[in-house]
Coordinates of C-alpha atoms in Angstrom, one line a residue:
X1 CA 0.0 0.0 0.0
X2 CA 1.8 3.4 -1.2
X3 CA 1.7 6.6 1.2
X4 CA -1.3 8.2 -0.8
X5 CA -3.1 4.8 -0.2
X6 CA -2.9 5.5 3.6
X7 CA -3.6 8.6 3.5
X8 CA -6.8 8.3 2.2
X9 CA -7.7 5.5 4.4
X10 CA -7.2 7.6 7.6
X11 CA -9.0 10.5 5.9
X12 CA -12.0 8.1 5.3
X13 CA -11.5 7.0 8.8
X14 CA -11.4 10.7 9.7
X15 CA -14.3 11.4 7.8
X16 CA -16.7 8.3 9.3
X17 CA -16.0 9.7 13.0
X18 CA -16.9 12.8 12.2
X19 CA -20.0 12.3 10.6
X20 CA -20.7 9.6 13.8
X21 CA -19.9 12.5 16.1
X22 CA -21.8 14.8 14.6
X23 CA -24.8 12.0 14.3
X24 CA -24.2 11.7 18.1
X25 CA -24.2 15.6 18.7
X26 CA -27.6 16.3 16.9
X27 CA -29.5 13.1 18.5
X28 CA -28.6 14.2 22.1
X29 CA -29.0 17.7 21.6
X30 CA -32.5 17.2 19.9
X31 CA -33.8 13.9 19.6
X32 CA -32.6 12.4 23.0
X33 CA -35.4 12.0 25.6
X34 CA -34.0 14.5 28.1
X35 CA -33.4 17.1 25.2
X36 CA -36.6 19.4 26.8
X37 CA -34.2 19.0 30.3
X38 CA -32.1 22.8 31.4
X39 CA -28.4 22.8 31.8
X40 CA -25.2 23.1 29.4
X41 CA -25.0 22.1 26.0
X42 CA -21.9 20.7 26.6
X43 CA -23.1 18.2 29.3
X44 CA -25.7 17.0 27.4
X45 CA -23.2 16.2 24.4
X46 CA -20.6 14.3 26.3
X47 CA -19.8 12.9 29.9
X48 CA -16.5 14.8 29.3
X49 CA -17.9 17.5 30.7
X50 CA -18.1 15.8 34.5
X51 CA -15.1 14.2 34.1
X52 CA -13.3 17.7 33.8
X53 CA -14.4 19.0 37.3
X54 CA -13.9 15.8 38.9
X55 CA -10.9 14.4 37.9
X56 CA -8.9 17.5 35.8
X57 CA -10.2 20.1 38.4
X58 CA -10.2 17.9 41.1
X59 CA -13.5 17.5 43.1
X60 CA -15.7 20.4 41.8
X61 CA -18.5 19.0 40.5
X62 CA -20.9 20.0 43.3
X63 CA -19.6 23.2 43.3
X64 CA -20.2 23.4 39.6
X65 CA -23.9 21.7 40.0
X66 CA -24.8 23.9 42.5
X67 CA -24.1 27.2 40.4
X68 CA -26.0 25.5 37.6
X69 CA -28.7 25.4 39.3
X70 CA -28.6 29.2 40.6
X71 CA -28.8 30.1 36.8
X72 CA -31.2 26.7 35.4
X73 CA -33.6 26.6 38.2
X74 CA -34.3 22.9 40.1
X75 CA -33.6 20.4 37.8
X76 CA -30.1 20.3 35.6
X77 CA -29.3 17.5 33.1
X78 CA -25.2 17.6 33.9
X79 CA -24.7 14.5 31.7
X80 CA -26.3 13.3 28.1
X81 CA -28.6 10.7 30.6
X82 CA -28.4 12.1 33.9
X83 CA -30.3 14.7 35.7
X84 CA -29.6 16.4 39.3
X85 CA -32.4 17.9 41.2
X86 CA -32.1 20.1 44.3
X87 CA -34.9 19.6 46.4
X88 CA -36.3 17.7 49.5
X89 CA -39.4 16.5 47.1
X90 CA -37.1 15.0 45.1
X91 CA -34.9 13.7 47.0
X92 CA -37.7 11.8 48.7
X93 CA -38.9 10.6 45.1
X94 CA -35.9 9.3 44.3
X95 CA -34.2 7.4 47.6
X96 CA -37.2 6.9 49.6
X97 CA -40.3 6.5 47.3
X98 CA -37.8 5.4 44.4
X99 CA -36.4 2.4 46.5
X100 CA -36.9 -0.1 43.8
X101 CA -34.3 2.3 41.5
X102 CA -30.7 0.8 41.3
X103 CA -27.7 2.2 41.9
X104 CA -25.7 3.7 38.9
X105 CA -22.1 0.9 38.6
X106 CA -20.5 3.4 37.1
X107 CA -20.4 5.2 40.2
X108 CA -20.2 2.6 43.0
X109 CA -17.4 1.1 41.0
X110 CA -15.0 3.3 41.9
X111 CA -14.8 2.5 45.7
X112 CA -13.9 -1.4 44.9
X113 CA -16.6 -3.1 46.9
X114 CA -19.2 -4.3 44.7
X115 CA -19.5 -7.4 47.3
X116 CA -20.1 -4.6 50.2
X117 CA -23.8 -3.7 51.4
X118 CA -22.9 0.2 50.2
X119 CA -21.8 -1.5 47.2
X120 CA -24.8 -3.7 46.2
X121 CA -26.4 -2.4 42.8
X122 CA -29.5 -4.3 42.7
X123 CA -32.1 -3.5 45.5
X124 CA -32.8 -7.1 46.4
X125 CA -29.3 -8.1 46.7
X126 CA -28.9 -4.7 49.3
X127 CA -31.8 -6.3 51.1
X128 CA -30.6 -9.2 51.7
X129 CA -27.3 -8.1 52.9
X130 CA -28.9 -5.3 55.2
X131 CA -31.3 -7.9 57.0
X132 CA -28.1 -9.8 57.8
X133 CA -26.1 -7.0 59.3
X134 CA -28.9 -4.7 61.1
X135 CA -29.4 -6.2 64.2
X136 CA -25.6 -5.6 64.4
X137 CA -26.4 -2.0 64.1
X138 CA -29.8 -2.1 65.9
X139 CA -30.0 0.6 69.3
X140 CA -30.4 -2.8 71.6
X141 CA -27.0 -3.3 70.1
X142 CA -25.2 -0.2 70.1
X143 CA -26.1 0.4 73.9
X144 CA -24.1 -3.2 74.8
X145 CA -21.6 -1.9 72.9
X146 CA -21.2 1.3 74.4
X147 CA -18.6 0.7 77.0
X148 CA -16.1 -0.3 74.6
X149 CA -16.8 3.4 72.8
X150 CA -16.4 4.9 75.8
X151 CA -13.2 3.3 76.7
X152 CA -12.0 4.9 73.7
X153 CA -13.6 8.1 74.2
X154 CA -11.5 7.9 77.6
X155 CA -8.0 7.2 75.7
X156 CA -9.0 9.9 73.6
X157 CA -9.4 12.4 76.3
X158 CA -6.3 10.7 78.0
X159 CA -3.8 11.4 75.0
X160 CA -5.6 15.2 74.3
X161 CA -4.8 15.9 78.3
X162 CA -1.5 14.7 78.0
X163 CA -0.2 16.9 75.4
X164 CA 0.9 19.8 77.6
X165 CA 0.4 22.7 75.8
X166 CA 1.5 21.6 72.6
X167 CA -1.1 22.1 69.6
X168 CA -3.3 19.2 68.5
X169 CA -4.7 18.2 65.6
X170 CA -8.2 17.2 65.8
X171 CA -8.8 16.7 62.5
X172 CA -6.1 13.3 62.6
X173 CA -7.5 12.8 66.4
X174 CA -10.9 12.3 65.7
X175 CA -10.6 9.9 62.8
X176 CA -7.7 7.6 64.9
X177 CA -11.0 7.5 68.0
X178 CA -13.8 6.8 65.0
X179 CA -11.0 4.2 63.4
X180 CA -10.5 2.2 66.4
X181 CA -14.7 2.6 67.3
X182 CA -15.3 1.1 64.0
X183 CA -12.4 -1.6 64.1
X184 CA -13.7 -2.7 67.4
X185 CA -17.2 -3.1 66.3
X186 CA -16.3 -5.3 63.0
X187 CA -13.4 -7.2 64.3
X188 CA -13.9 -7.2 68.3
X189 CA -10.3 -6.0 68.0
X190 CA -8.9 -2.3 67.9
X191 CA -6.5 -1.3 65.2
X192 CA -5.2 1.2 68.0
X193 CA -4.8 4.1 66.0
X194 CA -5.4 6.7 68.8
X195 CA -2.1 5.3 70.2
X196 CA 0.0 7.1 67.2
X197 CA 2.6 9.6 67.7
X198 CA 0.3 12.3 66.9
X199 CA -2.5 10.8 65.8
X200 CA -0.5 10.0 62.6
X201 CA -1.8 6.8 62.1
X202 CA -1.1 5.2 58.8
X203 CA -3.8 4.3 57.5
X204 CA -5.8 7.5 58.9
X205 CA -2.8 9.8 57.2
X206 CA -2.8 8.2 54.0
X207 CA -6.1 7.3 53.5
X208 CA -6.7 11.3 53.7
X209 CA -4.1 11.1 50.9
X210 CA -5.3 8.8 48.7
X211 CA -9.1 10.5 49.0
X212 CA -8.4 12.6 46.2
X213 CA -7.7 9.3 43.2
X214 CA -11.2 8.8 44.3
X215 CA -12.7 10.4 40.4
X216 CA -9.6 8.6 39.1
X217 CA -10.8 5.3 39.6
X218 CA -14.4 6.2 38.6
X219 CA -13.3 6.8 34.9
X220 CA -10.3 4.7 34.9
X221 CA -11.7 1.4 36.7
X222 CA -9.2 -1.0 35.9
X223 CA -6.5 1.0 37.7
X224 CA -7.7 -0.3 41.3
X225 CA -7.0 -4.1 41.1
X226 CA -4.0 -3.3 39.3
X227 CA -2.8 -1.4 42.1
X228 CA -3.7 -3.5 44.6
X229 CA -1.2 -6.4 42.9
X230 CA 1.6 -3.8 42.9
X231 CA 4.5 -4.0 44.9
X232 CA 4.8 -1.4 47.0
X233 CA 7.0 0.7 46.1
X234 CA 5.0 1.1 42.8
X235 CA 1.8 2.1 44.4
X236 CA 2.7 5.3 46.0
X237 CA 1.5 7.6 48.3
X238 CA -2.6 7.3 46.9
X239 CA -2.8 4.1 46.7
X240 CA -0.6 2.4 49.6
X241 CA -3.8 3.4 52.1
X242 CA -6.2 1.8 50.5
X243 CA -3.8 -1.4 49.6
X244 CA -2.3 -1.9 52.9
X245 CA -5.6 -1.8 54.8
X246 CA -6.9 -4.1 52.5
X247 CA -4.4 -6.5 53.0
X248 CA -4.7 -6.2 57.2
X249 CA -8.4 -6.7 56.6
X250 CA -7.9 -9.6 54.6
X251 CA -5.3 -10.9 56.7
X252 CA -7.9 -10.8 59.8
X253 CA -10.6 -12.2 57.8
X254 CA -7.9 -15.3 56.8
X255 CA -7.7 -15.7 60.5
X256 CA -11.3 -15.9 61.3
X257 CA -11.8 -18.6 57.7
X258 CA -8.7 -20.7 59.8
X259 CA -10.4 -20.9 62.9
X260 CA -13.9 -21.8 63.6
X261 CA -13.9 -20.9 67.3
X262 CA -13.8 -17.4 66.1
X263 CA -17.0 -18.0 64.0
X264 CA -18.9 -18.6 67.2
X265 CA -21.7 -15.8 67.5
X266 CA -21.0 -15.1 71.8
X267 CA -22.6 -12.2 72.9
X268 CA -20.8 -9.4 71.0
X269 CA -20.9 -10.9 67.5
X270 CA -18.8 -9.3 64.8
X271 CA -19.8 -8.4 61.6
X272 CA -17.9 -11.5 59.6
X273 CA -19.2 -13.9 62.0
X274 CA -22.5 -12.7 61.1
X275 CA -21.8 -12.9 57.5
X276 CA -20.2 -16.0 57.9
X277 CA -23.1 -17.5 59.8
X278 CA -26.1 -16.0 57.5
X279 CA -28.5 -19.1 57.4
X280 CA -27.9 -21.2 53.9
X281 CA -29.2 -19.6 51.1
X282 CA -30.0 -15.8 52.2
X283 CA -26.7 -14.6 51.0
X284 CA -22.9 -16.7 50.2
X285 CA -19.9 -14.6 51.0
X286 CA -16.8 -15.1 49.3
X287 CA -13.6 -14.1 51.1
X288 CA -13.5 -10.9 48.8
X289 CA -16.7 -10.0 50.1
X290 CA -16.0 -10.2 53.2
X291 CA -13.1 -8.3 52.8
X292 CA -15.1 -5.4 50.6
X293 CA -17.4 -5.3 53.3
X294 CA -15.2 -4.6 56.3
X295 CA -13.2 -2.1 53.9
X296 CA -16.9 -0.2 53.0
X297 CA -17.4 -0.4 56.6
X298 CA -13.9 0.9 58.4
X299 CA -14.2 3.8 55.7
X300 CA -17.1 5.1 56.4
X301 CA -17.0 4.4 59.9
X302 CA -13.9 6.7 60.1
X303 CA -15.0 9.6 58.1
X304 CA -18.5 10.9 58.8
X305 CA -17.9 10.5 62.7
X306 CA -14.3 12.0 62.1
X307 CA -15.9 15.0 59.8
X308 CA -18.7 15.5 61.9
X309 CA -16.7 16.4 65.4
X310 CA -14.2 17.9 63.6
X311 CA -16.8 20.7 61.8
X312 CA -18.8 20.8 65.6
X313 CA -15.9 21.3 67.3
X314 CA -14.3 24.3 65.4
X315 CA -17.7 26.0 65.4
X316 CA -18.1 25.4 69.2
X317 CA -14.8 26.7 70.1
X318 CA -15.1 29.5 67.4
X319 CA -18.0 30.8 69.5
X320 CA -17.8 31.8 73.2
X321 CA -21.9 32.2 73.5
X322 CA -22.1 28.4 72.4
X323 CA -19.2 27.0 73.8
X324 CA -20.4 28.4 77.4
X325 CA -23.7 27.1 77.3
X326 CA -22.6 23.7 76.1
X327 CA -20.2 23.4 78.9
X328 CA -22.9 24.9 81.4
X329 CA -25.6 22.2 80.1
X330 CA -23.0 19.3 80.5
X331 CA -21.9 20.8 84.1
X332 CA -25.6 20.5 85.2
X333 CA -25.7 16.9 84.2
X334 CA -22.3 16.7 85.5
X335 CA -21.7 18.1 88.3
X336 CA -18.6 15.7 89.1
X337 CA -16.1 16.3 86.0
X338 CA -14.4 13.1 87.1
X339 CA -17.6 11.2 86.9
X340 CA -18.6 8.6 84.2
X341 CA -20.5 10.2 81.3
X342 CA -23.5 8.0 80.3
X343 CA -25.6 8.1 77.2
X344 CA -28.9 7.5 78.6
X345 CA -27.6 10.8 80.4
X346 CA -26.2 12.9 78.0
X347 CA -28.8 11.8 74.9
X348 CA -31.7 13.4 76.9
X349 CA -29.6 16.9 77.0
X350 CA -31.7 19.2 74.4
X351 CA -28.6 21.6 73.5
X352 CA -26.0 18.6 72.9
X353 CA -28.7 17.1 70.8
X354 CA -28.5 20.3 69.1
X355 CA -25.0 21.0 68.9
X356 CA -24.4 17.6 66.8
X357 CA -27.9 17.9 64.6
X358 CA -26.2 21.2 63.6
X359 CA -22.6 19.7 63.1
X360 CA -24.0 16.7 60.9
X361 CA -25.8 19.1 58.8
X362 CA -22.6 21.1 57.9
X363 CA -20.4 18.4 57.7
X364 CA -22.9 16.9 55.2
X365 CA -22.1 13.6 55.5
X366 CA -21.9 12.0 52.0
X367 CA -21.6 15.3 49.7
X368 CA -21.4 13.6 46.4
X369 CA -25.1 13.0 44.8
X370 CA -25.8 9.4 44.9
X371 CA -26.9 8.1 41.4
X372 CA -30.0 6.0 40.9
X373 CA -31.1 4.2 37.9
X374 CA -34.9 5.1 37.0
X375 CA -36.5 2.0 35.9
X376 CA -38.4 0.4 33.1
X377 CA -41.3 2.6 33.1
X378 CA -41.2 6.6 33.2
X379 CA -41.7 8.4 36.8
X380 CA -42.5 11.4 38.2
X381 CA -40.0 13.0 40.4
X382 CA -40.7 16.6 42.1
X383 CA -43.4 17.3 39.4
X384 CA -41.1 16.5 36.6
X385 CA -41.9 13.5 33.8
X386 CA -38.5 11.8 33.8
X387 CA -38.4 8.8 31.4
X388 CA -37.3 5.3 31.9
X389 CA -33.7 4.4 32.9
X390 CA -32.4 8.0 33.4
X391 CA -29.8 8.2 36.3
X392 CA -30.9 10.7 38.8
X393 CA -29.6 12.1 42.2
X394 CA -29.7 14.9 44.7
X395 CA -26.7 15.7 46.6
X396 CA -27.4 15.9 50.6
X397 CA -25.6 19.8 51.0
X398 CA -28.6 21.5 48.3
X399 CA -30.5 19.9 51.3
X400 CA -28.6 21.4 54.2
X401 CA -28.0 24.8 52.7
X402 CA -31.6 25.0 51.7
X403 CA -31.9 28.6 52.8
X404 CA -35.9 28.4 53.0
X405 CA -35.6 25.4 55.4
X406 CA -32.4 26.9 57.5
X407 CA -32.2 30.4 57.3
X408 CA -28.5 31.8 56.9
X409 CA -27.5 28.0 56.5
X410 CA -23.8 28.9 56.8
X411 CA -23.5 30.2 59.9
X412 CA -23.6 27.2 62.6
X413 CA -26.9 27.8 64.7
X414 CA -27.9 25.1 67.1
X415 CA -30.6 26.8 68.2
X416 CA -32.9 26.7 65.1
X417 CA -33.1 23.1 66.6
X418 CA -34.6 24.2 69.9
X419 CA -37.5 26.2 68.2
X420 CA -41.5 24.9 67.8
X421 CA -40.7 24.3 64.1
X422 CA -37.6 22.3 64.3
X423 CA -39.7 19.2 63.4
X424 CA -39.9 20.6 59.8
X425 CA -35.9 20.6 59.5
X426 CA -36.1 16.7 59.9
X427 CA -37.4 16.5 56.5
X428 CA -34.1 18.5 55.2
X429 CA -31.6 16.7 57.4
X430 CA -30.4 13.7 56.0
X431 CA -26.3 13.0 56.6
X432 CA -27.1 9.3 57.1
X433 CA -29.6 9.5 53.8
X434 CA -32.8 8.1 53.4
X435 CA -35.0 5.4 52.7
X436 CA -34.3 1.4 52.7
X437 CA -30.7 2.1 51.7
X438 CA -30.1 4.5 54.2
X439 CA -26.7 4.0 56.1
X440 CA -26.8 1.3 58.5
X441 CA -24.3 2.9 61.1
X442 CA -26.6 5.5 62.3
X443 CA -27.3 4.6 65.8
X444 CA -23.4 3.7 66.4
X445 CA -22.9 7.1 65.1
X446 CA -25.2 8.8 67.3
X447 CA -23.9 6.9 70.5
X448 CA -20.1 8.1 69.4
X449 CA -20.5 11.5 68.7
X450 CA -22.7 11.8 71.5
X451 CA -20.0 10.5 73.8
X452 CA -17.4 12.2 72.1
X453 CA -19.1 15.7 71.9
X454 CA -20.3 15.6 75.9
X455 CA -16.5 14.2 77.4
X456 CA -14.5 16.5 75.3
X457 CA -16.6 19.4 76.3
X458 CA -17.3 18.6 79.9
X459 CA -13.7 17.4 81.0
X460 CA -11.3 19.7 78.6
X461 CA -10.7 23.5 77.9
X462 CA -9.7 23.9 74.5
X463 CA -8.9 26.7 72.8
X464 CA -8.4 27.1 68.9
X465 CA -4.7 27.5 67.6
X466 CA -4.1 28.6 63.9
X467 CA -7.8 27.7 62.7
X468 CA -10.1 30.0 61.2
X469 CA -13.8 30.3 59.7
X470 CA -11.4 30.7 56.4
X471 CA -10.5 27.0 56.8
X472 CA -14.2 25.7 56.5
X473 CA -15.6 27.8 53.9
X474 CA -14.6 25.8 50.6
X475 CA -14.3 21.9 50.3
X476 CA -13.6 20.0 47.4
X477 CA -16.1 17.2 46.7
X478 CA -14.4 13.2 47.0
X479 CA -18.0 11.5 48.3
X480 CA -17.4 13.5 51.6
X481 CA -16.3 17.0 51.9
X482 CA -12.5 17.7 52.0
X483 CA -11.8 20.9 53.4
X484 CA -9.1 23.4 51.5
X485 CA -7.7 25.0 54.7
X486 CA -6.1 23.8 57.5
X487 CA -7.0 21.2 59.9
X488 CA -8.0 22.1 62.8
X489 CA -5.6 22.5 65.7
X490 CA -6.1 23.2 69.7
X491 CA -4.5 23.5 72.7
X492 CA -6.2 21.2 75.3
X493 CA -6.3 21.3 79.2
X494 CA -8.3 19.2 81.8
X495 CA -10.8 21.0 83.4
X496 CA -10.5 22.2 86.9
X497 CA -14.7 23.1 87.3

C-alpha cells in the first residue's frame, strides 16, 4: 500500500468519525429524551464534561452543579442521561419512594466493593445483605456496645490531656478514636490508631491522601486491582492506604476462615461472623466480600464521625456564647467532671442534641449526589416526567444549605433546633440518607459522637490555635467533603470546674 493509499484510508477513517460524532451531537442535543431538560450544552453532548471537574479540576463537580442550578432553576441535566435535582421532594422521590431504583455501577465502582452492602447495585441483593447485618447495628446493640466506645472516648481524652500545651490536631485525632470505634465493632479487636505519635496513624494519614484518586478510579476502573497487585514501592503515596488496609483486613478475615472458634456468635458478635453465619441460602460470601465489606465499613465508619466532630468542634470553640452554654448544660448533668459520662444521660440533654444535629448538617455527610437508575417505566420526580432508565440524584448539601428550610445555612446555629418548628428541619436533614438504603451505622454514630461531643466538652478546655472560619468555607467534593484549609488544631487542658 503506497503513502497516498494511507492517506486516504485515515482521511476516510477521519471522515466516518466525524460524521458519527456529529450524528451523536444532533441526536442528544435534539432527539434524546432529556433534550426538553435545562443545563449546558456541553453536558448533554458528552460525559466529558463531569469528568473535567472531577478528575482535571479535582472534586468540583458540586460546586459546579450547585451554580448550575442558581442560573437553570431545580432540575439540571449535567450528563447526556443524567439529571440532578435540588430539592427535598425530590430527594424523597428518588431514595425513599424510588427504593426499587438501582444504583448507577459506574459510580459505585469506583470504591472497589461491589461485594459490600454500600456496594450492592440491585435492591434485592442490598436487602438481603442489610437484613443480615442490622441487628448488628440495631439501638439494643449499640447500647451493649457502648462501653467499649467509651473506653475509647476515655484514651481519647487521655492522649488530648497529655499533650501539655502543645497544639493538637483534631482533624487526625478524631478519625484515629472513630477508626478504632469502627475496628472494634467489625473485628472485636482495635486497630489502636489513637495510640499514634500524633495521631499519625497510617492508615488515617494516608487514607486522607489517597481521597483525592477517588474520580480517578471512577473513569479509569481497571486502575484499582491493578494497584492492589503492585509491589509497594510502585503504588505510592494514593494508593498504599487503600492497599495496605486491605491487605490487614484480609489478613484478619484469613484468620477468622482458619479458625472456627472465632466464627462462634457469643454475645458481641462481629460483623464476619454474622456474615459467615447468614442461614444457607440468604446470602454466600466469598472471602472478597467479606473483605469489601469490612473495607466499606472501616471507611465510612472513620469519616463521617471524624468529619462531623471535627466541623462541631471548630464552630463550638469559634463561639464563646455556644461553647459556654454547652459546657454549662453538660456541668448541670455533670456536676462531678471526674464522673462517668453515660448516654442515657447525656442523649436526653436538648442543647447537645442540638449542637451535633447542627454539626452533621454542615459536615454533610456524603456530599457527592448518589446516582440512581430510573427503571423500566417513566416516573415522576418533584413534578417533573423523567423517562425510563435515566440516572438521577440529589446531593445531601442543596438539602442542608436550603436557605428556606435553614435560614442563613452557613452560619452554625444550634438553636434553630430548639424552636416549635424544628420538626420541619427533619425533613431537610439527611447526613445518614434516606429510605431502605439509608446508612446502617446510624445509631453507632449517634452513640459516638454523643460520647465524644459531651466528654471532650465537659472534661477539657480547648482553645483554637491557627484555625479559622477561612478554613471551613470551601471543600472539594471526594464522596465527603474535603476541606481546602487547615486542619483544625487546639490547645487542650483538663478541666479544673
Amino acid at each position: 500500500m503506497t503513502f497516498l493509499d494511507n492517506c486516504s484510508t485515515c482521511w476516510a477513517l477521519a471522515g466516518a468519525s466525524a460524521i458519527v460524532f456529529g450524528l451523536l451531537v444532533v441526536h442528544r442535543l435534539f432527539l434524546h429524551h432529556l433534550r426538553t431538560f435545562p443545563g449546558p450544552k456541553l453536558a448533554a453532548i458528552t460525559s466529558l464534561y463531569k469528568m473535567y471537574y472531577e478528575v482535571y479540576k479535582g472534586g468540583e463537580l458540586l460546586e459546579h452543579i450547585l451554580e448550575l442550578h442558581a442560573i437553570y432553576g431545580p432540575v439540571v441535566r449535567i450528563a447526556p442521561n443524567e439529571l440532578h435535582f435540588n430539592d427535598y421532594t425530590a430527594y424523597a422521590d428518588i431514595y425513599v419512594a424510588g427504593s426499587h431504583f438501582t444504583k448507577d455501577h459506574a459510580f459505585y465502582r469506583c470504591f472497589g466493593a461491589d461485594g459490600s452492602t454500600f456496594g450492592a447495585i440491585q435492591p434485592h441483593d442490598s436487602r438481603i445483605r442489610r437484613n443480615i447485618l442490622s441487628p448488628l447495628f440495631s439501638r439494643r446493640a449499640v447500647l451493649k456496645f457502648e462501653v467499649v466506645v467509651q473506653e475509647k472516648v476515655d484514651r481519647l481524652m487521655s492522649r488530648l490531656a497529655d499533650h501539655h500545651g502543645k497544639p493538637i490536631n483534631m482533624f487526625l485525632a478524631f478519625r484515629c478514636t472513630a477508626m478504632d470505634i469502627i475496628a472494634s465493632y467489625c473485628f472485636s479487636r482495635c486497630f489502636n490508631a489513637l495510640d499514634a505519635e500524633g495521631f499519625r496513624d497510617l492508615f488515617v494519614v494516608t487514607t486522607q491522601q489517597a481521597i483525592p484518586s477517588l474520580w480517578v478510579m471512577k473513569y479509569f476502573a481497571f486502575l484499582l486491582p491493578v494497584s492492589a497487585a503492585l509491589p509497594r514501592r510502585l503504588t505510592g503515596q494514593f494508593l498504599l492506604a487503600f492497599v495496605n488496609l486491605g491487605r490487614m483486613i484480609a489478613a484478619h478475615i484469613d484468620r477468622i476462615l482458619d479458625d472456627t472458634d472465632l466464627l462462634d456468635e457469643n454475645d458481641n458478635p462481629t460483623i464476619c461472623c454474622r456474615l459467615l453465619n447468614a442461614p444457607k441460602g440468604n446470602d454466600t460470601r466469598s472471602r472478597r466480600d467479606l473483605v469489601e465489606e469490612a473495607f466499606s465499613l472501616l471507611q465510612a465508619g472513620t469519616e463521617g464521625p471524624g468529619n462531623a466532630c471535627t466541623i462541631g468542634s471548630f464552630y463550638i470553640l469559634n463561639d464563646p456564647i455556644i461553647y459556654k452554654t454547652l459546657f454549662e448544660e453538660l456541668r448541670r448533668a455533670s456536676p462531678n467532671k471526674d464522673a462517668g459520662l453515660k448516654l442515657s444521660v447525656l442523649e436526653k440533654l436538648p442543647y447537645l442534641t442540638a449542637v451535633i444535629k447542627e454539626s452533621l448538617r454542615m459536615s454533610h455527610g456524603l456530599v457527592s449526589p448518589l446516582p440512581r437508575i430510573v427503571g423500566s417505566t417513566n416516573v415522576k420526580i418533584s413534578g417533573y416526567d423523567v423517562p425510563a432508565r435515566t440516572v438521577v440524584g440529589v446531593s445531601a448539601t442543596c438539602l442542608h444549605n436550603d436557605s428556606n428550610a435553614f435560614p442563613d445555612p452557613h452560619k452554625f446555629s444550634p438553636d434553630r433546633w430548639l424552636q416549635p418548628s424544628s420538626r420541619e428541619l427533619e425533613r431537610h436533614f439527611v447526613p445518614f440518607s434516606r429510605g431502605p438504603r439509608m446508612c446502617l451505622g446510624i445509631n453507632l454514630a449517634w452513640c459516638e459522637l454523643t460520647l465524644i461531643f459531651g466528654n471532650v466538652f465537659r472534661k477539657l478546655d480547648l482553645d483554637l490555635y491557627d484555625t479559622t472560619v477561612e478554613d471551613f468555607t470551601k471543600f472539594k467534593d471526594f464522596l465527603t467533603p474535603v476541606h481546602q484549609g487547615r486542619n483544625l488544631h487546639v490547645f487542650a487542658k483538663a478541666r479544673v470546674d
